[in-house]
Short mmCIF file of C-alpha atoms and ligand atoms in Angstrom, two decimals:
data_model
loop_
_atom_site.label_atom_id
_atom_site.label_comp_id
_atom_site.label_asym_id
_atom_site.label_seq_id
_atom_site.Cartn_x
_atom_site.Cartn_y
_atom_site.Cartn_z
CA UNK A 347 74.12 135.30 -40.83
CA UNK A 348 70.85 132.68 -40.86
CA UNK A 349 67.12 134.28 -40.27
CA UNK A 350 65.68 130.75 -40.04
CA UNK A 351 63.39 132.51 -42.47
CA UNK A 352 60.22 129.90 -42.75
CA UNK A 353 61.35 129.56 -46.65
CA UNK A 354 64.64 130.24 -47.64
CA UNK A 355 65.79 129.41 -51.09
CA UNK A 356 67.49 125.85 -50.26
CA UNK A 357 63.73 125.51 -48.60
CA UNK A 358 62.04 126.05 -52.29
CA UNK A 359 62.91 126.17 -56.02
CA UNK A 360 65.80 128.43 -56.05
CA UNK A 361 64.90 131.92 -58.14
CA UNK A 362 66.12 132.84 -61.82
CA UNK A 363 67.72 135.93 -62.42
CA UNK A 364 65.42 138.76 -61.03
CA UNK A 365 65.13 142.41 -61.44
CA UNK A 366 63.64 144.61 -58.94
CA UNK A 367 63.01 148.13 -60.40
CA UNK A 368 61.21 150.30 -57.22
CA UNK A 369 59.10 153.14 -58.38
CA UNK A 370 60.14 156.03 -55.66
CA UNK A 371 63.66 154.68 -55.36
CA UNK A 372 64.77 157.68 -54.03
CA UNK A 373 62.22 157.81 -51.11
CA UNK A 374 61.91 157.12 -48.25
CA UNK A 375 60.24 153.85 -47.67
CA UNK A 376 62.98 151.88 -50.22
CA UNK A 377 65.61 152.95 -48.11
CA UNK A 378 63.86 152.23 -44.62
CA UNK A 379 62.82 149.05 -45.82
CA UNK A 380 62.86 147.78 -48.88
CA UNK A 381 66.39 148.18 -49.49
CA UNK A 382 67.85 147.30 -45.80
CA UNK A 383 65.56 143.87 -46.66
CA UNK A 384 66.79 143.24 -49.53
CA UNK A 385 70.69 143.46 -47.96
CA UNK A 386 69.31 141.03 -45.40
CA UNK A 387 67.41 138.81 -47.80
CA UNK A 388 71.42 139.30 -49.80
CA UNK A 389 73.38 138.24 -46.76
CA UNK A 390 71.37 135.62 -46.57
CA UNK A 391 71.88 134.22 -49.47
CA UNK A 392 68.11 134.04 -50.66
CA UNK A 393 69.08 136.40 -53.61
CA UNK A 394 69.91 134.79 -57.16
CA UNK A 395 73.28 135.71 -57.46
CA UNK A 396 71.71 137.50 -61.09
CA UNK A 397 69.78 140.12 -59.31
CA UNK A 398 69.07 143.98 -60.52
CA UNK A 399 67.79 146.53 -58.39
CA UNK A 400 66.84 149.66 -60.61
CA UNK A 401 65.14 153.05 -58.56
CA UNK A 402 63.30 155.40 -60.52
CA UNK A 403 62.67 158.38 -59.37
CA UNK A 404 62.57 162.14 -60.87
CA UNK A 405 65.22 163.44 -58.77
CA UNK A 406 68.58 164.06 -60.65
CA UNK A 407 70.36 161.27 -59.02
CA UNK A 408 74.11 159.86 -59.88
CA UNK A 409 73.91 156.04 -58.94
CA UNK A 410 76.62 156.28 -56.60
CA UNK A 411 74.66 159.14 -54.56
CA UNK A 412 71.53 156.31 -54.50
CA UNK A 413 73.46 153.65 -53.20
CA UNK A 414 75.91 156.29 -50.81
CA UNK A 415 71.50 157.50 -49.45
CA UNK A 416 70.59 153.58 -49.13
CA UNK A 417 74.24 152.18 -47.50
CA UNK A 418 72.32 155.17 -44.85
CA UNK A 419 69.38 153.58 -44.27
CA UNK A 420 70.42 150.32 -43.84
CA UNK A 421 72.99 151.30 -41.31
CA UNK A 422 69.68 152.77 -39.35
CA UNK A 423 67.61 150.22 -39.62
CA UNK A 424 68.21 146.98 -40.65
CA UNK A 425 68.61 144.50 -37.54
CA UNK A 426 71.51 142.96 -38.95
CA UNK A 427 74.20 145.18 -36.58
CA UNK A 428 76.90 146.34 -38.04
CA UNK A 429 77.76 144.68 -41.32
CA UNK A 430 81.61 143.94 -43.60
CA UNK A 431 81.89 146.37 -45.47
CA UNK A 432 82.71 144.65 -48.72
CA UNK A 433 79.30 142.65 -47.90
CA UNK A 434 77.53 146.14 -48.69
CA UNK A 435 80.25 146.69 -51.38
CA UNK A 436 79.33 143.59 -53.77
CA UNK A 437 75.65 143.90 -52.94
CA UNK A 438 74.95 147.95 -54.00
CA UNK A 439 77.25 146.88 -57.20
CA UNK A 440 73.12 145.21 -58.10
CA UNK A 441 71.96 148.92 -57.43
CA UNK A 442 71.03 151.59 -60.04
CA UNK A 443 69.81 154.67 -60.50
CA UNK A 444 66.88 156.44 -63.43
CA UNK A 445 65.63 159.04 -63.74
CA UNK A 446 62.14 159.53 -65.33
CA UNK A 447 59.43 161.03 -64.78
CA UNK A 448 56.31 158.33 -64.10
CA UNK A 449 54.10 159.94 -66.80
CA UNK A 450 56.19 159.79 -69.83
CA UNK A 451 56.41 156.97 -72.37
CA UNK A 452 60.15 157.59 -72.84
CA UNK A 453 60.72 156.66 -68.65
CA UNK A 454 59.77 152.90 -69.66
CA UNK A 455 60.94 152.16 -73.53
CA UNK A 456 64.18 153.64 -71.34
CA UNK A 457 62.90 150.66 -68.61
CA UNK A 458 62.29 148.53 -71.05
CA UNK A 459 65.60 148.30 -73.32
CA UNK A 460 67.86 148.20 -69.98
CA UNK A 461 65.72 145.31 -68.81
CA UNK A 462 66.49 144.20 -71.91
CA UNK A 463 70.14 144.26 -71.81
CA UNK A 464 69.74 143.13 -68.60
CA UNK A 465 68.58 139.81 -69.75
CA UNK A 466 70.44 139.80 -73.14
CA UNK A 467 73.98 139.33 -70.62
CA UNK A 468 72.30 137.23 -68.08
CA UNK A 469 71.51 134.71 -71.06
CA UNK A 470 67.92 134.49 -69.58
CA UNK A 471 64.14 135.47 -69.48
CA UNK A 472 64.14 137.42 -65.80
CA UNK A 473 61.88 137.60 -62.88
CA UNK A 474 60.41 141.06 -63.84
CA UNK A 475 59.17 143.17 -60.25
CA UNK A 476 58.00 146.26 -60.25
CA UNK A 477 57.28 147.65 -56.97
CA UNK A 478 55.72 151.16 -56.55
CA UNK A 479 56.84 152.55 -53.39
CA UNK A 480 55.20 155.17 -54.42
CA UNK A 481 51.30 157.56 -53.02
CA UNK A 482 48.53 155.34 -53.75
CA UNK A 483 47.65 157.69 -56.76
CA UNK A 484 50.35 157.00 -59.44
CA UNK A 485 49.74 153.94 -58.88
CA UNK A 486 47.23 154.05 -62.53
CA UNK A 487 49.67 155.76 -64.22
CA UNK A 488 52.62 153.44 -63.28
CA UNK A 489 50.75 150.42 -64.84
CA UNK A 490 48.98 151.40 -67.57
CA UNK A 491 51.98 152.52 -68.64
CA UNK A 492 53.70 149.45 -68.24
CA UNK A 493 51.27 148.22 -69.72
CA UNK A 494 51.52 149.73 -72.39
CA UNK A 495 55.91 149.26 -73.48
CA UNK A 496 54.65 145.95 -73.37
CA UNK A 497 56.53 145.04 -69.59
CA UNK A 498 53.60 144.30 -68.04
CA UNK A 499 51.86 141.37 -70.86
CA UNK A 500 53.95 137.79 -69.82
CA UNK A 501 52.29 136.36 -66.58
CA UNK A 502 54.54 133.82 -65.63
CA UNK A 503 57.91 136.61 -64.87
CA UNK A 504 56.41 140.62 -64.59
CA UNK A 505 55.03 141.37 -61.32
CA UNK A 506 53.43 144.68 -59.41
CA UNK A 507 53.61 145.20 -56.27
CA UNK A 508 51.36 147.44 -54.80
CA UNK A 509 51.64 148.85 -50.97
CA UNK A 510 49.13 149.78 -48.79
CA UNK A 511 46.70 152.20 -48.57
CA UNK A 512 44.56 150.43 -51.58
CA UNK A 513 42.25 153.06 -52.07
CA UNK A 514 40.79 155.79 -49.61
CA UNK A 515 37.25 153.83 -48.81
CA UNK A 516 35.47 151.23 -51.26
CA UNK A 517 34.22 153.34 -53.71
CA UNK A 518 37.95 154.25 -54.74
CA UNK A 519 39.26 150.41 -53.65
CA UNK A 520 37.10 148.81 -56.39
CA UNK A 521 38.65 152.14 -58.91
CA UNK A 522 41.95 151.23 -58.29
CA UNK A 523 41.93 147.31 -58.21
CA UNK A 524 39.95 147.88 -61.65
CA UNK A 525 42.32 149.68 -63.52
CA UNK A 526 45.06 147.15 -61.64
CA UNK A 527 44.01 144.06 -62.71
CA UNK A 528 43.08 145.94 -66.21
CA UNK A 529 46.50 146.14 -66.67
CA UNK A 530 48.11 143.05 -65.11
CA UNK A 531 46.38 139.58 -64.03
CA UNK A 532 45.58 139.75 -60.05
CA UNK A 533 48.49 136.36 -59.76
CA UNK A 534 51.23 139.07 -60.90
CA UNK A 535 48.97 141.51 -58.50
CA UNK A 536 51.50 141.39 -54.96
CA UNK A 537 48.98 143.88 -52.06
CA UNK A 538 51.27 144.26 -49.40
CA UNK A 539 50.55 144.50 -45.64
CA UNK A 540 53.65 143.50 -44.06
CA UNK A 541 51.75 142.06 -40.25
CA UNK A 542 50.95 139.47 -42.87
CA UNK A 543 55.26 138.49 -43.01
CA UNK A 544 55.36 139.70 -39.31
CA UNK A 545 56.88 136.15 -38.34
CA UNK A 546 54.50 136.48 -35.53
CA UNK A 547 51.40 137.06 -37.13
CA UNK A 548 52.33 133.90 -39.31
CA UNK A 549 52.78 132.07 -36.52
CA UNK A 550 48.82 132.51 -35.29
CA UNK A 551 47.74 129.93 -37.92
CA UNK A 552 51.11 127.69 -36.63
CA UNK A 553 49.89 127.61 -33.18
CA UNK A 554 46.14 127.64 -34.37
CA UNK A 555 46.46 124.68 -36.86
CA UNK A 556 49.60 122.98 -36.00
CA UNK A 557 48.48 122.05 -32.84
CA UNK A 558 45.38 119.61 -31.28
CA UNK A 559 44.43 121.58 -28.39
CA UNK A 560 43.66 125.17 -28.86
CA UNK A 561 41.68 124.24 -31.64
CA UNK A 562 38.55 122.54 -29.85
CA UNK A 563 38.83 125.27 -27.39
CA UNK A 564 38.28 127.78 -29.74
CA UNK A 565 35.21 129.37 -30.61
CA UNK A 566 32.22 130.46 -28.74
CA UNK A 567 31.93 127.37 -26.02
CA UNK A 568 35.05 128.36 -24.72
CA UNK A 569 35.58 131.95 -25.41
CA UNK A 570 33.68 135.08 -23.24
CA UNK A 571 35.44 137.58 -25.74
CA UNK A 572 38.48 139.14 -28.16
CA UNK A 573 40.41 141.92 -27.42
CA UNK A 574 43.57 142.64 -30.30
CA UNK A 575 45.78 146.21 -30.12
CA UNK A 576 47.93 147.80 -31.84
CA UNK A 577 49.71 150.75 -29.29
CA UNK A 578 52.07 153.05 -30.61
CA UNK A 579 54.52 155.08 -29.23
CA UNK A 580 55.24 156.96 -32.16
CA UNK A 581 53.25 159.89 -32.99
CA UNK A 582 52.39 160.51 -37.11
CA UNK A 583 56.70 162.51 -37.46
CA UNK A 584 56.78 164.04 -40.55
CA UNK A 585 53.33 161.83 -42.49
CA UNK A 586 51.38 164.03 -41.51
CA UNK A 587 50.33 165.23 -45.11
CA UNK A 588 49.21 161.66 -45.90
CA UNK A 589 47.76 161.34 -42.24
CA UNK A 590 45.52 163.92 -42.40
CA UNK A 591 43.89 162.30 -45.24
CA UNK A 592 44.17 158.40 -43.61
CA UNK A 593 43.35 158.54 -40.10
CA UNK A 594 43.72 156.05 -37.78
CA UNK A 595 40.72 154.50 -39.28
CA UNK A 596 42.03 153.61 -42.67
CA UNK A 597 45.97 153.49 -41.99
CA UNK A 598 45.42 150.75 -39.12
CA UNK A 599 42.47 149.58 -38.66
CA UNK A 600 41.10 148.76 -42.52
CA UNK A 601 44.19 146.96 -43.21
CA UNK A 602 46.39 145.46 -40.62
CA UNK A 603 43.83 144.62 -37.73
CA UNK A 604 41.42 143.28 -40.09
CA UNK A 605 44.50 140.63 -41.14
CA UNK A 606 44.90 139.74 -37.82
CA UNK A 607 40.76 139.20 -36.56
CA UNK A 608 40.58 136.93 -39.80
CA UNK A 609 44.09 134.40 -39.17
CA UNK A 610 42.46 134.32 -35.35
CA UNK A 611 38.63 133.78 -36.28
CA UNK A 612 39.23 131.88 -40.21
CA UNK A 613 38.80 128.51 -39.82
CA UNK A 614 41.33 125.81 -40.31
CA UNK A 615 42.24 125.81 -43.78
CA UNK A 616 42.51 122.59 -46.29
CA UNK A 617 45.77 123.38 -48.07
CA UNK A 618 48.16 125.70 -46.93
CA UNK A 619 47.65 126.85 -50.69
CA UNK A 620 47.37 130.66 -51.73
CA UNK A 621 43.78 130.57 -52.77
CA UNK A 622 43.09 128.46 -49.90
CA UNK A 623 44.16 130.62 -47.20
CA UNK A 624 43.38 134.11 -48.57
CA UNK A 625 39.22 132.59 -49.27
CA UNK A 626 39.22 131.65 -45.35
CA UNK A 627 39.84 134.61 -44.27
CA UNK A 628 37.24 136.80 -46.79
CA UNK A 629 34.76 134.50 -45.53
CA UNK A 630 35.40 136.12 -41.70
CA UNK A 631 35.21 139.78 -43.19
CA UNK A 632 31.92 138.35 -45.00
CA UNK A 633 30.60 137.37 -41.56
CA UNK A 634 31.13 140.47 -40.09
CA UNK A 635 28.12 141.63 -38.77
CA UNK A 636 26.70 145.16 -40.74
CA UNK A 637 27.06 148.03 -38.15
CA UNK A 638 23.49 149.93 -38.91
CA UNK A 639 24.22 154.20 -37.97
CA UNK A 640 22.89 153.56 -34.04
CA UNK A 641 25.69 151.06 -33.93
CA UNK A 642 28.50 152.68 -35.10
CA UNK A 643 28.23 155.65 -31.64
CA UNK A 644 27.47 152.25 -29.47
CA UNK A 645 29.59 150.35 -30.95
CA UNK A 646 33.32 152.87 -32.38
CA UNK A 647 35.47 155.37 -30.40
CA UNK A 648 37.60 158.00 -31.70
CA UNK A 649 40.15 160.01 -30.52
CA UNK A 650 43.27 162.50 -31.18
CA UNK A 651 45.89 163.22 -28.98
CA UNK A 652 46.80 166.49 -26.89
CA UNK A 653 50.32 167.16 -25.52
CA UNK A 654 51.46 164.99 -23.19
CA UNK A 655 54.71 162.41 -21.22
CA UNK A 656 56.46 159.75 -23.26
CA UNK A 657 59.15 157.87 -21.40
CA UNK A 658 60.18 160.79 -19.57
CA UNK A 659 59.94 163.47 -22.65
CA UNK A 660 57.53 165.87 -23.64
CA UNK A 661 55.34 165.30 -27.29
CA UNK A 662 53.74 168.01 -29.22
CA UNK A 663 49.94 167.01 -29.26
CA UNK A 664 48.37 165.37 -32.63
CA UNK A 665 47.73 169.47 -33.92
CA UNK A 666 50.80 170.86 -33.41
CA UNK A 667 52.33 168.16 -35.83
CA UNK A 668 54.09 168.89 -38.84
CA UNK A 669 51.61 169.61 -41.92
CA UNK A 670 48.32 168.66 -39.32
CA UNK A 671 45.23 171.32 -39.76
CA UNK A 672 45.22 173.59 -35.64
CA UNK A 673 41.52 172.20 -36.23
CA UNK A 674 42.77 168.72 -37.09
CA UNK A 675 39.70 166.87 -36.28
CA UNK A 676 41.64 163.24 -38.03
CA UNK A 677 41.22 160.18 -35.48
CA UNK A 678 44.90 158.98 -34.10
CA UNK A 679 43.05 156.69 -32.16
CA UNK A 680 40.54 154.47 -33.51
CA UNK A 681 38.38 151.38 -30.49
CA UNK A 682 35.37 149.67 -32.17
CA UNK A 683 33.45 145.96 -31.05
CA UNK A 684 32.59 143.42 -33.84
CA UNK A 685 30.89 140.15 -34.11
CA UNK A 686 31.64 137.46 -36.39
CA UNK A 687 27.77 136.42 -37.23
CA UNK A 688 29.02 132.37 -37.67
CA UNK A 689 28.14 129.55 -36.12
CA UNK A 690 32.00 129.86 -34.70
CA UNK A 691 31.88 132.92 -32.85
CA UNK A 692 27.74 134.36 -32.45
CA UNK A 693 27.63 136.41 -29.91
CA UNK A 694 31.87 136.80 -29.16
CA UNK A 695 32.66 140.02 -28.04
CA UNK A 696 36.11 141.21 -30.79
CA UNK A 697 37.31 145.08 -29.83
CA UNK A 698 39.67 146.23 -31.66
CA UNK A 699 41.98 149.25 -30.86
CA UNK A 700 44.65 150.93 -32.18
CA UNK A 701 46.60 154.45 -31.37
CA UNK A 702 49.71 156.23 -31.54
CA UNK A 703 51.29 157.87 -29.26
CA UNK A 704 50.89 155.98 -26.47
CA UNK A 705 52.56 154.76 -23.58
CA UNK A 706 54.88 152.15 -25.34
CA UNK A 707 54.61 149.86 -28.57
CA UNK A 708 52.35 147.24 -28.12
CA UNK A 709 50.70 144.76 -30.64
CA UNK A 710 48.27 142.05 -28.63
CA UNK A 711 45.98 140.08 -28.94
CA UNK A 712 44.68 137.88 -26.39
CA UNK A 713 42.02 135.40 -26.09
CA UNK A 714 40.08 135.48 -23.38
CA UNK A 715 37.90 132.76 -21.90
CA UNK A 716 34.52 131.74 -19.51
CA UNK A 717 35.14 131.03 -16.46
CA UNK A 718 34.22 127.46 -15.63
CA UNK A 719 31.09 126.02 -14.82
CA UNK A 720 31.38 125.57 -11.53
CA UNK A 721 34.64 126.88 -9.29
CA UNK A 722 34.97 124.25 -6.21
CA UNK A 723 37.18 125.53 -4.58
CA UNK A 724 36.50 127.40 -1.70
CA UNK A 725 36.18 130.85 -1.84
CA UNK A 726 38.63 132.36 -0.38
CA UNK A 727 41.39 130.25 -2.42
CA UNK A 728 40.97 132.71 -5.78
CA UNK A 729 39.58 136.17 -3.93
CA UNK A 730 39.22 137.36 -7.37
CA UNK A 731 39.09 135.29 -10.69
CA UNK A 732 40.54 135.85 -13.71
CA UNK A 733 39.69 134.42 -17.00
CA UNK A 734 42.32 132.18 -18.52
CA UNK A 735 44.24 133.98 -20.83
CA UNK A 736 45.66 133.13 -24.11
CA UNK A 737 48.04 136.17 -25.28
CA UNK A 738 49.26 136.15 -28.80
CA UNK A 739 52.00 139.23 -28.13
CA UNK A 740 52.89 140.37 -31.33
CA UNK A 741 55.67 142.18 -30.87
CA UNK A 742 57.63 144.03 -29.04
CA UNK A 743 58.23 140.75 -27.19
CA UNK A 744 57.71 138.30 -29.37
CA UNK A 745 55.73 134.47 -28.00
CA UNK A 746 52.50 133.23 -26.35
CA UNK A 747 51.74 133.76 -23.49
CA UNK A 748 49.04 130.92 -21.61
CA UNK A 749 47.64 132.57 -18.53
CA UNK A 750 46.47 130.01 -16.08
CA UNK A 751 45.70 129.16 -12.51
CA UNK A 752 47.91 126.62 -10.51
CA UNK A 753 47.71 125.88 -6.92
CA UNK A 754 50.36 128.43 -4.59
CA UNK A 755 52.96 126.65 -2.05
CA UNK A 756 51.81 125.76 0.95
CA UNK A 757 48.06 125.67 2.85
CA UNK A 758 45.91 126.67 2.91
CA UNK A 759 44.37 126.02 -0.97
CA UNK A 760 45.31 128.53 -2.52
CA UNK A 761 45.09 129.65 -6.68
CA UNK A 762 47.01 132.81 -8.41
CA UNK A 763 47.63 132.68 -12.29
CA UNK A 764 50.67 131.74 -13.40
CA UNK A 765 52.17 132.15 -16.87
CA UNK A 766 53.35 129.58 -19.40
CA UNK A 767 55.27 131.41 -21.53
CA UNK A 768 56.33 131.10 -25.41
CA UNK A 769 59.15 133.12 -26.34
CA UNK A 770 60.67 133.25 -29.52
CA UNK A 771 64.07 135.20 -28.77
CA UNK A 772 64.29 132.36 -26.49
CA UNK A 773 63.32 129.34 -28.81
CA UNK A 774 64.80 130.17 -31.69
CA UNK A 775 67.87 132.61 -30.52
CA UNK A 776 67.60 133.96 -33.63
CA UNK A 777 66.37 137.38 -34.63
CA UNK A 778 63.44 138.01 -36.77
CA UNK A 779 63.47 138.43 -40.13
CA UNK A 780 62.04 141.76 -41.29
CA UNK A 781 59.07 141.77 -42.22
CA UNK A 782 59.29 142.81 -46.21
CA UNK A 783 61.83 140.88 -46.48
CA UNK A 784 59.61 137.41 -46.17
CA UNK A 785 57.67 139.49 -48.49
CA UNK A 786 60.40 140.27 -50.89
CA UNK A 787 61.04 136.15 -50.66
CA UNK A 788 57.46 135.24 -51.46
CA UNK A 789 57.05 137.90 -54.49
CA UNK A 790 60.03 135.89 -56.05
CA UNK A 791 59.31 132.85 -55.86
CA UNK A 792 55.23 134.20 -56.81
CA UNK A 793 53.81 133.08 -53.30
CA UNK A 794 51.27 134.92 -53.14
CA UNK A 795 49.43 133.22 -49.29
CA UNK A 796 50.86 136.70 -47.67
CA UNK A 797 49.54 139.40 -49.63
CA UNK A 798 45.98 140.86 -50.10
CA UNK A 799 43.86 139.72 -52.42
CA UNK A 800 41.68 141.83 -54.19
CA UNK A 801 38.02 140.69 -53.08
CA UNK A 802 40.01 140.95 -48.89
CA UNK A 803 40.81 145.00 -49.34
CA UNK A 804 37.40 145.09 -50.74
CA UNK A 805 35.19 142.82 -47.94
CA UNK A 806 37.23 144.81 -45.48
CA UNK A 807 36.89 147.88 -46.77
CA UNK A 808 33.45 147.36 -47.11
CA UNK A 809 32.70 146.00 -43.39
CA UNK A 810 34.09 149.46 -41.99
CA UNK A 811 32.08 151.87 -44.69
CA UNK A 812 29.21 152.23 -42.18
CA UNK A 813 31.94 153.49 -39.73
CA UNK A 814 33.85 155.58 -42.32
CA UNK A 815 30.16 157.09 -43.75
CA UNK A 816 28.57 158.27 -40.12
CA UNK A 817 32.14 160.12 -38.58
CA UNK A 818 31.66 161.67 -41.89
CA UNK A 819 27.90 162.91 -41.20
CA UNK A 820 28.82 163.40 -37.33
CA UNK A 821 32.47 165.39 -36.46
CA UNK A 822 33.48 164.20 -33.53
CA UNK A 823 33.05 167.18 -30.75
CA UNK A 824 35.32 166.55 -28.66
CA UNK A 825 38.24 164.70 -30.80
CA UNK A 826 40.94 165.35 -28.33
CA UNK A 827 40.68 163.40 -25.60
CA UNK A 828 43.36 161.63 -24.50
CA UNK A 829 47.29 162.77 -23.46
CA UNK A 830 50.07 161.19 -25.78
CA UNK A 831 51.70 158.82 -23.30
CA UNK A 832 48.28 157.04 -21.74
CA UNK A 833 47.20 154.18 -22.49
CA UNK A 834 43.27 156.54 -25.00
CA UNK A 835 40.44 157.46 -24.03
CA UNK A 836 37.84 156.94 -21.45
CA UNK A 837 35.49 155.88 -23.26
CA UNK A 838 37.39 153.56 -24.91
CA UNK A 839 37.29 151.71 -21.09
CA UNK A 840 33.17 152.04 -21.27
CA UNK A 841 33.39 150.73 -24.67
CA UNK A 842 34.29 147.21 -23.23
CA UNK A 843 33.36 147.65 -19.78
CA UNK A 844 29.72 147.71 -20.13
CA UNK A 845 29.96 144.53 -20.86
CA UNK A 846 32.25 143.58 -17.62
CA UNK A 847 35.34 143.19 -19.71
CA UNK A 848 39.05 144.72 -19.82
CA UNK A 849 41.41 145.61 -22.15
CA UNK A 850 45.07 144.68 -20.70
CA UNK A 851 47.89 147.56 -19.87
CA UNK A 852 49.34 149.57 -21.87
CA UNK A 853 51.69 150.47 -20.34
C1 BG6 B 1735 51.76 151.68 -41.30
C2 BG6 B 1735 51.71 152.99 -40.90
O1 BG6 B 1735 51.48 150.71 -42.29
O2 BG6 B 1735 52.89 150.23 -40.33
C3 BG6 B 1735 51.75 153.16 -39.78
O3 BG6 B 1735 50.91 153.93 -42.21
C4 BG6 B 1735 52.44 152.41 -38.64
O4 BG6 B 1735 51.57 154.56 -39.43
C5 BG6 B 1735 52.76 151.03 -39.12
O5 BG6 B 1735 53.02 153.17 -37.24
C6 BG6 B 1735 53.16 150.61 -37.75
O6 BG6 B 1735 54.21 149.00 -38.15
P1 BG6 B 1735 54.98 148.73 -36.80
O7 BG6 B 1735 55.71 147.03 -37.70
O8 BG6 B 1735 55.72 149.13 -36.94
O9 BG6 B 1735 53.57 147.39 -36.41
#
């Protein structure tokens, strides 16, 4: 199956032999995301002939039991539909397992020998991708041990991939970045934010900078305000332990939503190089207006879902979820008002909201334009003026809508809003590749454009630290303030409505 990826092996240089070493090889991320994505790349002929996947973990597993479990993951989580048994068998032959303690030097000595044996068999110096599908607390020990075993040394072929969250605040993110760059050069480090691998997220740059007519109006003169919504139907599921420590601000806002703000607000890059694009994104984060203590109260909302109904099914409240404290104050919903203090965006509010257990999944960016300067139409032609909008739908209906006025047929003169619609499904007739497939392929060909640089991670934390500090100083009394299946707390509506603005409906 072809996926119409932006950059397949044909379009870029053919990668040489590559070994993927997955720490946490028996874990959840590996079977839900990493292996289904690598299998997609395999079917798409984007992996080189010579590749190996080594899962490293503590569980006692054989190669065969690991492969079986991973096959089950592909069946459940891949968007490939049914695949041929023969294809899986060919792919699975490249997977092996190494049992090992992440803190023991022996694990890395054995790994180094295995990797050397692969190089010998392939008669090549392979690229080695160390993917840490582990809790962040293990990043230090794994990177240090890889370095001690001599596996981090060669910059051109040793790469380390780490997952978010990078730290839990500015200080811990700095520490983590210092640790990583003590053992690996920054150019070897790939920090994943899987939103950047989504086609629709990458398309923000294409839409803005490959068409001449949007950029001239993409500024404070024409844009009234911007809303960014990341609504999820799912709750925290079995991730209560992690989520209790994180909350929605750290889990979604600090990374995924901040990335979206950067892509919407950044200045045009002069080239498509990784550092140029990342530099322009960091500039947005540096321009975010710092929250004062009072502004945190006025410009932020936190919430937590209680019991409710989603798609006709009763669901539990957050405090009843597995591994969640019955009196937990962790937020499962966040709304913020931000300003980007620069020439382009001065005083244009950016409203961001992210929440779990919303009525349905919806990720969407809406640019709300200012009204026309003069309404020449008779007043009854448009009973209720609505802003003209560009709606970028990231998921699930991938596409872009331009919502604008058109004349209704007949007389008298009446205007109505209509949608000019671009749909990925209709335009490309091919499923989008999974975000992880795009990202893993980019690591393979050493393209860091879609990964977070250390300064960007830190700038995103720095922007949110006043919120983190103010929230921890004053725990919210009434945090359990929206029922599952509704579109968030009342106070989030007030946040936006006091300026005469509005969220778009989620349901
Ligand atoms: C992850 C968060 O990064 O993104 C999860 O940790 C969240 O809590 C997920 O559910 C959402 O990703 P997507 O691709 O389904 O929008």
